[in-house]
């Protein structure tokens, strides 16, 4: 046995992490490298190289480390024994014996342990290529192989590099010695498909309860399961659920359902209309979204079915404030270059809620396009819409903020004054044809000055069907638009060195603007029976451009100017990349021809976004009335955090004479796995704490998160004053 002259002995001093990530590449036309602490020897008769003591074999695809490695130059294969470690494409493998064919990339081993985050496994043997490995009789851990992690026993399976892990003959060991048989599975690496959410607790209307939702990954495209709940005072709620996707998410669908035979008549009570709630209760949420590869065709469907207005509040309270006014719609868009067609329909499928139905709306739009080389741009749109409004009219109107997207008039809405019960009222059917054409001519001057001249018109034809309370009606209107946008944008960069904040440079972008719009109608009067336009109550600037105003039925002559000052600060550290730091925008609307009772200085809008540090995020929107010095509406959301030690989020909403409420949510980590959680909701108009919640959060094995809490309520007709609960949440990948 002789020392081989071609291979140089190299001392090796390495610190290996548990998982080493690198991308698989093809074997290049170069020889492999074999190294060791001791001199490499070879047998003269068959030319087998032998490396001992921290032996390392490395090529373009993989790295093998062992106590001893034998490399056969004739068969181009290696045999590794003793403390074998293999690293390849993120796969870290430990075994005592391994063979590897460097040409075919075929690998076989004895008992092994392997990790491919977030999956870890150990088993009797494996074999295959470096791109596809078959394994037998393995135990699979999710996230980390610790005692609290659920274990999955797999008879046989396949790991495909960077794609998936699949298995058959499964048994889940998540509760000590109890083993639960499971169907075959395929887990797409990086896909968040597995989902388990369990809740335990007590609420007086429900009694002691157990709630759970399970989604199991049957294939890379489908995760299916369902809801299973049990309530000592109400019975059992069950319902299927699934999530499905295809073509890299270009087609997605989901269903989430629940049904219960609720035998507790006293606790069921009445719905929002005052009608007794029936025994058979349930909900169903469903959706479908699809697009082609170029996104020129897009389709979306969404629906929320509820047997009564209170079923979500009773059995899915966490989701109630997101879905107390369920929406249902179908939306289809086709776009080709600058032309697009849209079909939108909304129909009420519940009988306890109000909404504006669109039955349907068809629109075509020609996006701004230059006319030849004239530097004049044309924009046009046309739409046809049939609609009506359904509305719950309460016996006492305490909140008057806008909730009417299409501005239907209130003359058809009434309620039973004798019994003081709310009613679900519906308007007659309305029809509207609408079209507009707008021309713009931009001019670009020196020093960042830009001027855009605008001229356009909009024609609307309106009619109302005859009904039991009135005859049919029709009218039309032609409105013209003249206006301009004048602005200047300036930019300057400053050197500001603050190492503590990783701030090396600051860039300031400043823009001042003046926008003017004049709308003139062919008839000074609006429609005899106007469809009133009501803006949403957030502090948002109203749209100025006539072509972009979606709900324009009650538009009259308008003579308005908007003065704007927009500021944006960006900061850069030593890496030189600029990031958003502060955005402060102010806009003042001036009504140059106000009607009786209207202000000249209509409204001042403030918009602030501040992200000075990773631990602070502030968002503020306000609408202020300068002449009356009143704050009409405001929205504030701010988040403070210290890495993963603690976080605090405050949200405040205000609308004059309607809403004033504050929500505070906080978390604090006591130890690596134990923390405190809290939530407070205060309604200033009612002078009461709507909800308070205090609890403890604990993570177990980086797989489960357990929240235990108590909650206090006030002024909630369907809740008692006190409840306790526990939530066990599977931390999805």
XYZ file of C-alpha atoms in Angstrom:
733
model
C 0.000 0.000 0.000
C 1.485 3.348 -1.058
C 0.845 7.057 -0.667
C -0.804 8.520 -3.751
C 1.148 11.387 -5.325
C -1.843 13.064 -7.024
C -3.803 13.885 -3.887
C -2.439 16.457 -1.493
C -2.994 15.901 2.223
C -4.833 18.864 3.744
C -5.451 19.552 7.435
C -9.188 20.032 8.081
C -10.631 22.282 10.794
C -14.406 22.619 10.277
C -17.374 23.658 12.364
C -20.535 22.196 10.824
C -24.011 23.560 11.514
C -26.928 21.124 11.783
C -28.279 22.061 8.367
C -26.133 23.433 5.522
C -28.068 24.886 2.575
C -26.740 25.025 -0.968
C -28.272 24.540 -4.409
C -27.726 21.319 -6.414
C -25.554 21.733 -9.522
C -24.397 19.410 -12.299
C -21.041 17.608 -12.076
C -18.506 19.686 -13.974
C -15.553 18.358 -15.929
C -13.148 18.331 -13.032
C -11.923 15.636 -10.678
C -13.305 15.132 -7.188
C -11.395 16.125 -4.114
C -10.411 13.677 -1.404
C -8.698 14.880 1.744
C -7.932 13.688 5.265
C -5.825 14.403 8.342
C -3.726 11.263 7.796
C -1.834 10.562 4.519
C -4.058 9.124 1.788
C -3.014 5.612 0.696
C -4.032 3.347 -2.168
C -3.890 -0.296 -3.138
C -1.701 -0.846 -6.188
C -3.657 -3.847 -7.531
C -7.051 -2.139 -7.900
C -6.259 1.550 -7.380
C -8.607 2.126 -4.428
C -7.770 5.319 -2.538
C -8.156 5.141 1.238
C -8.604 8.265 3.398
C -8.784 8.022 7.175
C -9.151 10.440 10.097
C -11.569 13.252 9.182
C -11.858 11.963 5.639
C -13.743 14.206 3.203
C -14.965 13.461 -0.319
C -16.377 16.452 -2.216
C -17.582 17.009 -5.758
C -19.858 19.557 -7.411
C -22.991 17.829 -6.080
C -22.273 16.638 -2.578
C -19.953 16.443 0.400
C -19.318 13.215 2.350
C -17.407 13.137 5.655
C -16.517 9.976 7.586
C -13.890 8.228 9.690
C -12.839 6.324 6.567
C -13.621 6.781 2.885
C -12.595 4.363 0.125
C -12.660 5.781 -3.398
C -12.645 3.291 -6.308
C -11.321 5.115 -9.383
C -12.353 2.284 -11.701
C -16.046 2.125 -10.725
C -16.163 5.790 -9.670
C -17.775 4.950 -6.349
C -17.011 5.590 -2.708
C -17.653 3.602 0.448
C -17.843 5.599 3.698
C -17.847 4.063 7.174
C -17.871 5.401 10.715
C -19.660 8.654 11.680
C -20.757 9.394 8.109
C -22.149 12.869 7.374
C -23.627 13.820 3.991
C -24.604 17.343 2.950
C -26.408 17.981 -0.282
C -29.107 20.457 -1.416
C -30.128 21.288 2.118
C -30.296 17.620 3.108
C -28.154 16.783 6.132
C -27.776 13.015 6.669
C -26.047 11.009 9.414
C -25.340 7.278 9.205
C -22.639 4.675 9.968
C -22.319 3.201 6.479
C -22.932 4.584 2.995
C -22.104 3.838 -0.639
C -22.210 6.495 -3.349
C -21.847 6.081 -7.123
C -20.390 9.378 -8.345
C -21.567 8.816 -11.940
C -25.190 7.726 -11.441
C -25.481 9.647 -8.123
C -26.970 6.524 -6.525
C -26.829 6.357 -2.735
C -27.573 3.528 -0.270
C -27.192 3.520 3.498
C -27.987 1.666 6.687
C -29.831 3.177 9.680
C -29.831 6.966 9.343
C -30.953 10.334 10.641
C -31.684 13.160 8.201
C -32.954 16.713 8.180
C -34.558 18.799 5.472
C -36.136 21.796 7.267
C -38.814 21.774 8.465
C -38.848 17.935 8.287
C -36.516 15.649 10.270
C -36.534 11.852 10.031
C -34.770 8.720 11.221
C -35.132 5.183 9.899
C -33.699 1.800 8.906
C -32.417 2.545 5.404
C -32.734 4.625 2.282
C -31.713 4.343 -1.355
C -32.008 6.254 -4.593
C -30.380 9.155 -6.404
C -29.473 12.517 -4.979
C -32.593 13.970 -6.627
C -35.016 11.281 -5.417
C -34.460 9.173 -2.300
C -36.691 6.300 -1.178
C -36.839 5.497 2.537
C -38.424 2.710 4.596
C -39.787 2.458 8.159
C -38.930 5.982 9.238
C -40.101 8.256 12.045
C -40.718 11.783 10.810
C -40.682 14.891 13.023
C -42.050 18.274 12.071
C -39.827 21.270 12.884
C -37.551 19.820 15.598
C -37.048 16.233 16.845
C -37.927 16.985 20.476
C -40.189 15.093 22.855
C -43.120 17.508 22.454
C -43.098 17.361 18.645
C -45.706 15.165 16.964
C -44.152 12.099 15.333
C -45.287 10.482 12.119
C -44.388 6.830 11.561
C -44.066 6.101 7.827
C -43.744 2.619 6.312
C -42.266 3.910 3.054
C -41.922 7.202 1.263
C -39.988 9.363 -1.183
C -38.054 12.605 -0.844
C -37.680 14.635 -4.074
C -35.096 17.375 -3.879
C -36.595 20.868 -3.480
C -40.071 19.564 -4.351
C -41.883 17.268 -1.945
C -41.914 14.541 0.688
C -44.541 11.807 0.401
C -45.374 8.762 2.483
C -47.689 5.771 2.900
C -48.671 3.601 5.850
C -48.858 6.463 8.335
C -49.436 6.577 12.081
C -49.488 9.865 13.998
C -48.065 9.816 17.519
C -49.039 13.190 19.000
C -50.446 12.180 22.400
C -47.896 9.911 24.025
C -48.520 6.245 23.261
C -51.714 6.817 21.209
C -51.123 6.174 17.487
C -53.670 7.528 15.003
C -53.768 5.970 11.488
C -53.667 8.551 8.690
C -54.060 8.374 4.910
C -51.126 8.839 2.581
C -49.763 12.348 2.261
C -47.631 14.522 0.002
C -46.054 17.598 1.508
C -44.832 20.248 -0.952
C -41.693 21.756 0.542
C -42.372 25.302 1.709
C -46.162 25.082 1.273
C -48.244 25.989 4.385
C -50.834 23.236 4.011
C -51.089 21.500 7.383
C -53.465 23.382 9.713
C -54.836 22.444 13.131
C -56.699 24.891 15.371
C -58.278 23.675 18.647
C -60.167 25.711 21.261
C -61.496 24.732 24.686
C -63.395 26.950 27.076
C -66.588 28.030 28.734
C -69.149 30.672 27.762
C -72.497 30.812 29.495
C -74.585 30.802 26.266
C -72.615 27.791 24.921
C -71.565 26.010 28.101
C -68.271 24.148 28.083
C -67.103 23.857 24.499
C -64.567 22.196 22.229
C -63.915 23.760 18.822
C -61.538 22.518 16.157
C -60.636 22.965 12.515
C -58.438 20.456 10.689
C -56.875 20.639 7.238
C -54.756 17.700 6.080
C -52.487 17.808 2.971
C -53.712 14.894 0.834
C -51.715 16.068 -2.168
C -49.682 19.086 -3.282
C -52.922 20.611 -4.583
C -55.493 19.625 -1.957
C -55.779 20.148 1.787
C -59.051 18.845 3.197
C -60.670 18.362 6.561
C -63.422 20.164 8.404
C -64.863 21.748 11.511
C -65.848 19.709 14.554
C -67.294 21.523 17.593
C -69.095 20.322 20.714
C -71.076 22.565 23.132
C -72.664 21.244 26.326
C -75.561 23.752 26.038
C -76.085 23.615 22.268
C -75.013 20.334 20.681
C -72.474 19.412 17.999
C -71.466 21.440 14.958
C -69.781 19.705 12.000
C -68.943 20.658 8.445
C -66.399 19.911 5.714
C -63.635 22.301 4.640
C -60.974 22.225 1.968
C -58.397 24.344 0.127
C -57.360 23.518 -3.437
C -54.935 25.121 -5.866
C -53.566 24.345 -9.322
C -51.018 25.704 -11.778
C -48.836 27.473 -9.205
C -51.798 29.196 -7.597
C -53.421 30.468 -10.789
C -56.559 28.556 -9.775
C -57.575 28.506 -6.108
C -60.742 27.404 -4.356
C -61.867 26.938 -0.757
C -64.930 25.917 1.272
C -65.477 26.307 5.024
C -68.782 25.105 6.533
C -70.511 24.222 9.782
C -73.999 22.911 10.725
C -75.656 22.405 14.121
C -79.052 21.298 15.399
C -79.377 23.906 18.132
C -81.984 22.673 20.609
C -81.619 25.463 23.183
C -84.505 27.766 22.264
C -83.898 30.184 25.117
C -80.275 30.768 24.149
C -81.048 30.924 20.410
C -83.148 34.043 20.897
C -84.052 36.239 17.938
C -82.184 37.495 14.896
C -81.448 41.065 13.824
C -85.026 41.424 12.537
C -86.563 40.188 15.773
C -87.594 36.824 14.294
C -87.104 33.613 16.335
C -83.984 31.710 15.248
C -84.701 28.185 13.964
C -83.104 24.997 15.337
C -81.156 24.076 12.216
C -78.360 26.594 11.956
C -75.182 26.825 9.958
C -72.795 28.791 7.795
C -70.902 28.262 4.589
C -68.084 30.341 3.176
C -66.786 29.605 -0.305
C -64.589 31.204 -2.922
C -62.913 30.660 -6.270
C -60.163 32.670 -7.925
C -58.611 32.003 -11.325
C -56.412 33.778 -13.856
C -54.424 32.846 -16.904
C -50.648 33.040 -17.060
C -50.646 36.573 -18.502
C -53.386 37.730 -16.058
C -55.392 39.082 -19.007
C -58.325 36.935 -17.828
C -59.272 37.092 -14.146
C -62.238 35.601 -12.318
C -63.242 35.755 -8.675
C -66.262 34.432 -6.793
C -67.015 34.885 -3.109
C -69.969 33.927 -0.961
C -71.036 33.778 2.686
C -74.209 31.864 3.516
C -75.711 32.069 7.008
C -78.972 30.615 8.196
C -79.467 33.562 10.567
C -77.770 36.836 11.457
C -76.338 35.520 14.743
C -74.822 32.138 13.848
C -71.287 33.489 13.348
C -71.455 35.634 16.481
C -72.634 32.636 18.521
C -70.231 29.974 17.243
C -67.354 31.823 15.526
C -67.022 34.955 17.596
C -63.436 35.670 16.525
C -64.625 36.057 12.925
C -67.853 37.915 13.647
C -66.447 41.444 13.419
C -64.976 40.612 10.019
C -68.191 39.098 8.612
C -71.116 40.660 10.450
C -72.187 42.124 7.078
C -71.445 39.235 4.661
C -70.695 39.943 1.023
C -71.293 37.845 -2.080
C -70.101 38.672 -5.574
C -68.875 37.415 -8.920
C -66.211 39.431 -10.717
C -64.804 38.761 -14.192
C -62.268 40.919 -16.057
C -60.805 40.572 -19.533
C -58.017 42.928 -20.612
C -56.283 43.304 -23.934
C -53.674 46.055 -24.096
C -55.485 49.275 -23.062
C -59.011 47.848 -23.336
C -60.790 45.914 -20.605
C -64.261 44.522 -19.971
C -65.620 43.832 -16.493
C -68.681 41.940 -15.291
C -69.660 42.321 -11.641
C -72.727 40.853 -9.931
C -73.866 40.847 -6.321
C -77.009 39.083 -5.083
C -78.195 38.673 -1.512
C -78.246 35.002 -0.483
C -79.171 35.660 3.162
C -82.515 37.039 4.298
C -81.356 38.869 7.431
C -78.913 41.420 6.023
C -79.084 44.485 3.874
C -76.878 45.223 0.894
C -76.848 46.951 -2.472
C -77.416 44.300 -5.124
C -75.939 44.611 -8.611
C -77.888 42.468 -11.027
C -75.395 42.717 -12.755
C -73.075 45.562 -13.860
C -71.299 45.350 -17.217
C -68.609 47.882 -18.013
C -65.995 48.513 -20.686
C -63.045 50.826 -20.245
C -60.428 52.237 -22.553
C -57.385 53.145 -20.466
C -55.505 56.403 -21.160
C -53.888 56.054 -24.600
C -52.076 58.590 -26.748
C -53.841 59.672 -29.925
C -51.187 59.086 -32.545
C -48.190 61.293 -31.730
C -50.288 64.248 -30.622
C -49.330 63.933 -26.921
C -53.057 64.035 -26.197
C -54.393 61.046 -24.229
C -57.944 59.719 -24.388
C -59.766 57.732 -21.694
C -63.303 56.357 -22.070
C -65.741 54.076 -20.257
C -69.315 52.815 -20.553
C -71.427 50.734 -18.179
C -74.899 49.310 -17.737
C -76.239 48.470 -14.278
C -79.418 47.111 -12.722
C -79.576 47.352 -8.944
C -81.670 47.711 -5.823
C -81.029 48.088 -2.120
C -81.989 45.808 0.747
C -81.677 47.397 4.170
C -82.392 46.554 7.783
C -84.274 49.522 9.215
C -83.893 49.535 13.025
C -86.572 51.046 15.302
C -84.101 53.586 16.706
C -81.462 55.123 14.455
C -78.471 55.930 16.699
C -75.742 55.818 14.043
C -76.066 57.729 10.782
C -72.720 57.111 9.089
C -72.891 56.213 5.385
C -73.320 52.575 4.504
C -74.865 52.931 1.063
C -72.419 52.266 -1.751
C -74.713 53.359 -4.591
C -76.524 56.150 -2.804
C -80.097 54.892 -3.159
C -82.569 57.278 -1.580
C -84.157 56.601 1.811
C -87.756 57.241 0.847
C -88.737 53.559 0.691
C -87.347 52.563 4.085
C -89.535 52.367 7.137
C -90.151 50.261 10.215
C -92.955 49.081 12.399
C -93.549 51.958 14.809
C -96.257 50.136 16.731
C -94.171 47.136 17.799
C -90.793 48.882 17.420
C -89.371 45.991 15.426
C -86.821 46.345 12.623
C -87.723 45.308 9.096
C -85.803 44.181 6.042
C -86.909 46.691 3.402
C -86.193 46.650 -0.300
C -86.236 49.412 -2.873
C -87.669 49.184 -6.382
C -85.279 48.120 -9.125
C -83.137 50.891 -10.591
C -81.367 50.982 -13.953
C -78.467 53.133 -15.021
C -76.543 53.649 -18.263
C -73.357 55.610 -17.878
C -70.502 56.672 -20.156
C -67.652 59.168 -20.152
C -64.822 60.457 -22.345
C -61.816 62.392 -21.047
C -58.927 64.056 -22.871
C -55.669 64.995 -21.133
C -52.605 66.849 -22.366
C -49.463 66.702 -20.195
C -46.672 69.299 -20.335
C -43.306 68.675 -18.720
C -41.355 71.782 -17.752
C -38.010 72.447 -16.111
C -37.158 71.849 -12.437
C -39.683 69.028 -12.057
C -42.722 71.149 -13.015
C -45.616 69.283 -14.685
C -48.935 70.548 -16.027
C -51.833 68.339 -17.135
C -54.876 69.894 -18.833
C -58.167 67.981 -18.639
C -61.462 68.129 -20.488
C -64.228 65.559 -20.474
C -67.916 64.742 -20.323
C -70.177 62.174 -18.712
C -73.640 61.090 -19.748
C -75.975 59.225 -17.407
C -79.434 57.810 -18.104
C -81.440 56.743 -15.070
C -84.810 55.086 -14.531
C -86.703 53.470 -11.666
C -89.240 50.684 -12.029
C -92.767 51.170 -10.801
C -93.517 49.771 -7.350
C -96.317 49.632 -4.824
C -95.345 53.001 -3.416
C -94.650 54.963 -6.574
C -94.727 55.132 -10.341
C -91.818 54.601 -12.664
C -89.414 57.438 -13.282
C -86.604 58.237 -15.728
C -84.193 61.068 -16.415
C -80.828 61.702 -18.014
C -77.986 64.148 -17.560
C -74.967 65.390 -19.497
C -72.113 66.805 -17.446
C -68.879 68.395 -18.646
C -65.491 68.667 -16.943
C -62.677 71.206 -17.234
C -59.585 71.234 -15.066
C -55.869 71.052 -14.640
C -53.174 69.540 -12.416
C -50.091 71.660 -11.738
C -47.273 70.169 -9.675
C -43.568 70.336 -8.947
C -41.469 67.510 -7.531
C -38.116 68.199 -5.877
C -35.550 65.742 -4.554
C -32.447 66.193 -2.445
C -30.097 63.793 -0.665
C -28.273 64.627 2.556
C -25.377 62.895 4.303
C -26.453 62.160 7.877
C -24.271 59.706 9.769
C -26.022 58.096 12.767
C -24.445 54.621 13.220
C -26.791 53.750 16.081
C -29.781 53.922 13.739
C -27.868 52.609 10.696
C -28.497 55.943 8.977
C -25.918 57.154 6.478
C -27.992 59.184 3.994
C -31.435 60.823 3.919
C -33.392 61.553 0.739
C -36.244 64.063 0.779
C -38.891 64.018 -1.954
C -41.226 67.007 -1.906
C -44.189 67.671 -4.162
C -46.566 70.601 -4.154
C -49.664 70.518 -6.343
C -52.740 72.493 -7.327
C -55.689 70.620 -8.825
C -58.753 72.354 -10.190
C -62.025 70.835 -11.385
C -65.184 72.386 -12.759
C -68.209 70.181 -13.392
C -71.122 71.728 -15.288
C -74.438 69.968 -15.976
C -76.842 70.603 -18.834
C -79.586 71.053 -16.220
C -78.955 72.959 -13.005
C -81.275 70.654 -11.105
C -80.301 67.144 -10.137
C -82.606 64.221 -10.776
C -86.131 64.777 -9.476
C -85.680 61.621 -7.421
C -81.935 61.683 -6.781
C -79.920 58.664 -5.918
C -78.008 60.213 -3.065
C -74.261 59.743 -3.066
C -72.767 59.037 0.356
C -69.066 58.695 0.938
C -67.578 56.074 3.178
C -66.815 57.356 6.640
C -63.029 56.904 6.633
C -60.857 59.982 6.336
C -60.196 59.599 2.626
C -59.931 62.284 0.001
C -62.874 62.262 -2.445
C -62.074 61.473 -6.073
C -61.722 64.580 -8.261
C -61.714 63.195 -11.813
C -65.183 62.938 -13.300
C -64.378 59.709 -15.173
C -63.199 57.990 -11.968
C -66.139 58.914 -9.722
C -67.976 55.611 -9.507
C -71.143 56.739 -7.729
C -72.120 59.893 -9.568
C -75.926 59.896 -9.571
C -76.337 63.021 -7.455
C -73.479 65.017 -9.008
C -74.317 68.672 -9.515
C -72.301 71.690 -10.614
C -68.970 71.604 -8.813
C -66.214 74.172 -8.663
C -63.399 72.937 -6.455
C -59.640 73.330 -6.009
C -57.302 71.053 -4.077
C -53.953 72.210 -2.730
C -51.513 69.451 -1.862
C -48.135 69.187 -0.174
C -46.596 65.725 -0.170
C -43.363 64.850 1.616
C -41.471 61.591 1.676
C -38.274 60.809 3.577
C -36.125 57.788 2.730
C -33.044 56.678 4.656
C -30.102 54.494 3.670
C -27.515 52.705 5.774
C -24.047 51.535 4.900
C -25.472 49.117 2.304
C -26.722 52.121 0.305
C -30.309 50.862 -0.168
C -32.976 53.500 0.551
C -36.043 52.533 2.604
C -39.218 54.413 3.542
C -38.905 56.406 6.758
C -41.653 59.053 6.856
C -44.505 60.087 4.585
C -46.507 63.239 5.406
C -49.194 64.463 3.003
C -51.575 67.401 3.459
C -54.470 68.251 1.127
C -56.858 71.188 1.450
C -60.072 71.176 -0.588
C -61.575 74.600 -1.364
C -65.158 74.903 -2.610
C -65.091 77.926 -4.924
C -68.873 78.010 -5.415
C -70.486 76.594 -2.255
C -74.194 75.980 -1.882
C -76.112 77.338 1.060
C -74.724 75.889 4.313
C -71.512 74.571 2.721
C -68.029 75.737 3.700
C -65.597 77.417 1.344
C -62.695 75.651 3.058
C -64.271 72.253 2.699
C -61.839 69.845 4.410
C -58.186 69.388 5.324
C -56.898 65.818 4.889
C -53.776 64.570 6.695
C -52.015 61.310 5.838
C -49.026 60.098 7.873
C -47.011 56.884 7.491
C -43.975 56.607 9.764
C -41.605 53.632 9.850
C -38.496 54.996 11.582
C -37.317 51.670 13.011
C -38.164 47.981 12.607
C -39.903 48.195 15.996
C -42.233 51.140 15.235
C -44.970 51.539 12.615
C -47.461 54.441 12.637
C -50.369 55.072 10.249
C -52.688 58.088 10.630
C -55.568 59.406 8.493
C -57.628 62.490 9.421
C -60.330 64.699 7.975
C -60.577 68.141 9.577
C -63.155 70.915 8.946
C -61.177 74.208 9.175
C -64.093 76.673 9.335
C -65.954 74.877 12.137
C -62.666 73.627 13.646
C -64.145 70.141 13.981
C -62.407 66.800 13.506
C -64.854 64.890 11.322
C -63.107 61.522 11.114
C -59.826 59.899 12.098
C -58.072 56.562 11.938
C -54.867 55.687 13.834
C -52.946 52.429 13.936
C -49.556 52.131 15.579
C -47.433 49.110 16.465
C -44.481 48.959 18.860
C -42.340 45.843 19.135
C -39.019 44.700 20.536
C -37.930 41.854 18.270
C -39.867 38.865 19.643
C -39.769 40.077 23.271
C -42.935 42.192 23.256
C -45.386 43.957 20.960
C -48.163 46.515 21.427
C -50.733 47.565 18.808
C -53.171 50.477 19.230
C -56.024 51.174 16.817
C -58.331 54.174 17.226
C -61.355 55.036 15.038
C -63.393 58.217 15.214
C -66.368 59.554 13.237
C -68.158 62.656 14.417
C -71.462 61.824 16.165
C -71.173 58.125 15.279
C -68.018 56.222 16.278
C -65.292 56.577 18.872
C -63.556 53.355 19.846
C -60.087 52.171 20.843
C -58.482 48.733 20.608
C -55.223 47.741 22.290
C -53.503 44.376 21.812
C -50.273 43.354 23.520
C -47.872 40.436 23.936
C -44.885 39.978 26.247
C -42.470 37.022 26.237
C -41.471 35.947 29.755
C -39.223 33.096 28.616
C -38.325 31.491 25.311
C -41.601 29.549 25.252
C -43.875 31.416 27.718
C -45.581 34.782 27.258
C -48.427 37.067 28.327
C -51.233 38.231 26.002
C -53.878 40.915 26.422
C -56.652 42.674 24.477
C -58.788 45.688 25.389
C -61.646 47.272 23.411
C -63.155 50.521 24.714
C -66.197 52.302 23.226
C -66.163 55.954 24.276
C -69.699 56.663 23.031
C -71.064 53.952 25.303
C -68.459 54.677 28.010
C -67.770 50.997 28.455
C -65.152 48.306 27.924
C -66.710 46.142 25.220
C -64.150 43.395 25.760
C -61.126 42.699 27.935
C -58.991 39.584 27.574
C -56.038 38.398 29.666
C -54.057 35.252 29.032
C -50.865 33.223 28.863
C -49.281 31.890 25.674
C -46.929 28.901 25.567
C -45.068 27.285 22.685
C -44.387 23.564 22.781
C -41.658 22.045 20.660
C -41.938 24.869 18.115
C -44.956 23.021 16.732
C -47.888 23.964 18.986
C -48.903 27.261 20.520
C -51.237 27.138 23.533
C -53.165 30.256 24.620
C -55.131 30.205 27.907
C -57.237 33.273 28.671
C -60.144 34.845 30.520
C -62.414 37.401 28.827
C -64.697 40.072 30.288
C -67.576 41.613 28.306
C -69.957 44.530 28.767
C -73.101 45.640 26.899
C -73.187 42.537 24.709
C -76.664 41.075 24.369
C -75.458 37.626 23.248
C -72.587 37.236 25.719
C -72.348 36.792 29.444
C -69.982 39.015 31.396
C -67.266 36.384 31.789
C -65.780 33.521 29.809
C -62.631 31.403 29.844
C -60.908 29.701 26.976
C -57.917 27.791 25.689
C -56.628 27.662 22.136
C -54.163 25.106 20.763
C -52.783 26.240 17.431
C -50.633 24.213 15.053
C -47.804 26.438 13.824
C -48.074 25.841 10.078
C -44.898 25.698 8.015
